mmCIF file of C-alpha atoms in Angstrom:
data_model
loop_
_atom_site.group_PDB
_atom_site.id
_atom_site.type_symbol
_atom_site.label_atom_id
_atom_site.label_comp_id
_atom_site.label_asym_id
_atom_site.label_seq_id
_atom_site.Cartn_x
_atom_site.Cartn_y
_atom_site.Cartn_z
ATOM 1 C CA ALA A 1 143.362 115.673 35.603
ATOM 2 C CA LYS A 2 141.197 118.228 37.335
ATOM 3 C CA THR A 3 141.910 121.889 36.698
ATOM 4 C CA ARG A 4 141.496 123.966 39.837
ATOM 5 C CA GLY A 5 137.908 125.184 40.086
ATOM 6 C CA VAL A 6 136.788 123.340 36.951
ATOM 7 C CA PRO A 7 134.864 120.083 37.441
ATOM 8 C CA ASN A 8 135.916 117.103 35.371
ATOM 9 C CA ALA A 9 133.469 114.822 33.533
ATOM 10 C CA SER A 10 133.287 112.403 36.459
ATOM 11 C CA ASP A 11 132.343 115.230 38.855
ATOM 12 C CA ILE A 12 129.640 116.428 36.471
ATOM 13 C CA LEU A 13 128.145 112.948 36.067
ATOM 14 C CA ARG A 14 128.205 112.378 39.824
ATOM 15 C CA GLY A 15 126.417 115.687 40.359
ATOM 16 C CA MET A 16 123.778 114.771 37.788
ATOM 17 C CA ALA A 17 123.159 111.435 39.512
ATOM 18 C CA HIS A 18 122.866 113.113 42.913
ATOM 19 C CA TYR A 19 120.414 115.609 41.439
ATOM 20 C CA ALA A 20 118.302 112.770 40.000
ATOM 21 C CA LEU A 21 118.189 110.985 43.376
ATOM 22 C CA LEU A 22 117.164 114.155 45.227
ATOM 23 C CA LYS A 23 114.590 115.035 42.568
ATOM 24 C CA LEU A 24 113.132 111.511 42.839
ATOM 25 C CA ALA A 25 112.738 111.943 46.597
ATOM 26 C CA LEU A 26 111.135 115.373 46.291
ATOM 27 C CA ASP A 27 108.761 114.383 43.484
ATOM 28 C CA THR A 28 107.650 110.982 44.799
ATOM 29 C CA GLY A 29 108.443 110.868 48.516
ATOM 30 C CA TYR A 30 110.594 107.758 48.010
ATOM 31 C CA SER A 31 114.304 107.169 48.437
ATOM 32 C CA HIS A 32 116.054 104.799 46.027
ATOM 33 C CA ASN A 33 118.104 103.521 48.993
ATOM 34 C CA ASP A 34 120.666 101.499 47.013
ATOM 35 C CA PHE A 35 123.027 104.079 45.574
ATOM 36 C CA HIS A 36 126.045 102.691 43.756
ATOM 37 C CA ASN A 37 127.493 103.020 40.277
ATOM 38 C CA GLY A 38 125.772 99.843 39.076
ATOM 39 C CA ASN A 39 122.327 101.331 39.715
ATOM 40 C CA ILE A 40 122.897 104.672 38.008
ATOM 41 C CA LEU A 41 123.193 104.552 34.242
ATOM 42 C CA MET A 42 123.692 107.449 31.855
ATOM 43 C CA GLY A 43 121.676 107.621 28.639
ATOM 44 C CA ASP A 44 121.391 109.912 25.654
ATOM 45 C CA SER A 45 119.195 112.980 25.970
ATOM 46 C CA ASP A 46 118.888 116.288 24.161
ATOM 47 C CA ASN A 47 117.066 118.171 26.884
ATOM 48 C CA TYR A 48 117.522 116.767 30.395
ATOM 49 C CA PHE A 49 120.346 118.936 31.716
ATOM 50 C CA TYR A 50 120.680 122.234 29.906
ATOM 51 C CA GLU A 51 123.084 121.535 27.045
ATOM 52 C CA ALA A 52 124.277 118.136 28.277
ATOM 53 C CA LYS A 53 123.566 115.302 25.866
ATOM 54 C CA ILE A 54 123.068 112.763 28.662
ATOM 55 C CA ARG A 55 120.635 112.005 31.488
ATOM 56 C CA PRO A 56 120.851 109.760 34.548
ATOM 57 C CA MET A 57 118.672 106.646 34.671
ATOM 58 C CA LEU A 58 118.096 104.939 38.009
ATOM 59 C CA ILE A 59 117.516 101.171 38.085
ATOM 60 C CA ASP A 60 116.868 98.516 40.753
ATOM 61 C CA PHE A 61 114.289 99.932 43.142
ATOM 62 C CA GLY A 62 114.130 96.798 45.302
ATOM 63 C CA ARG A 63 115.311 98.676 48.406
ATOM 64 C CA ALA A 64 113.233 101.831 47.867
ATOM 65 C CA VAL A 65 111.624 103.233 51.014
ATOM 66 C CA LYS A 66 108.920 105.799 51.696
ATOM 67 C CA ILE A 67 110.429 108.868 53.333
ATOM 68 C CA PRO A 68 108.565 109.828 56.527
ATOM 69 C CA PRO A 69 106.568 113.057 55.959
ATOM 70 C CA ASP A 70 108.466 115.071 58.592
ATOM 71 C CA ILE A 71 111.835 114.122 57.078
ATOM 72 C CA LEU A 72 110.591 114.819 53.536
ATOM 73 C CA GLU A 73 109.426 118.255 54.644
ATOM 74 C CA LYS A 74 112.898 118.989 56.064
ATOM 75 C CA ILE A 75 114.488 117.897 52.786
ATOM 76 C CA LYS A 76 112.125 120.103 50.799
ATOM 77 C CA ASN A 77 112.767 123.081 53.058
ATOM 78 C CA SER A 78 116.544 122.720 52.760
ATOM 79 C CA SER A 79 116.699 122.241 48.975
ATOM 80 C CA ASN A 80 116.214 124.770 46.235
ATOM 81 C CA LEU A 81 114.732 122.221 43.798
ATOM 82 C CA THR A 82 111.108 122.792 44.784
ATOM 83 C CA ALA A 83 110.855 126.348 43.456
#
């Protein structure tokens, strides 16, 4: 059950996966383009997300696409991950 204002484990994992997908786009200029639970795995890590002991791992890049430069620039300008 979700306590009001407190994310549950599923919400945290989903947020981590979304972060990984956005970070991939910003760092490489590519979109994974096949987002579903089967393509996002969680693995052990001691240093990926602050004190979390897990990290997202993306697999199956068969549908990856290059993001057009003008769209990528809009994404970069609207995110706070590039600072």
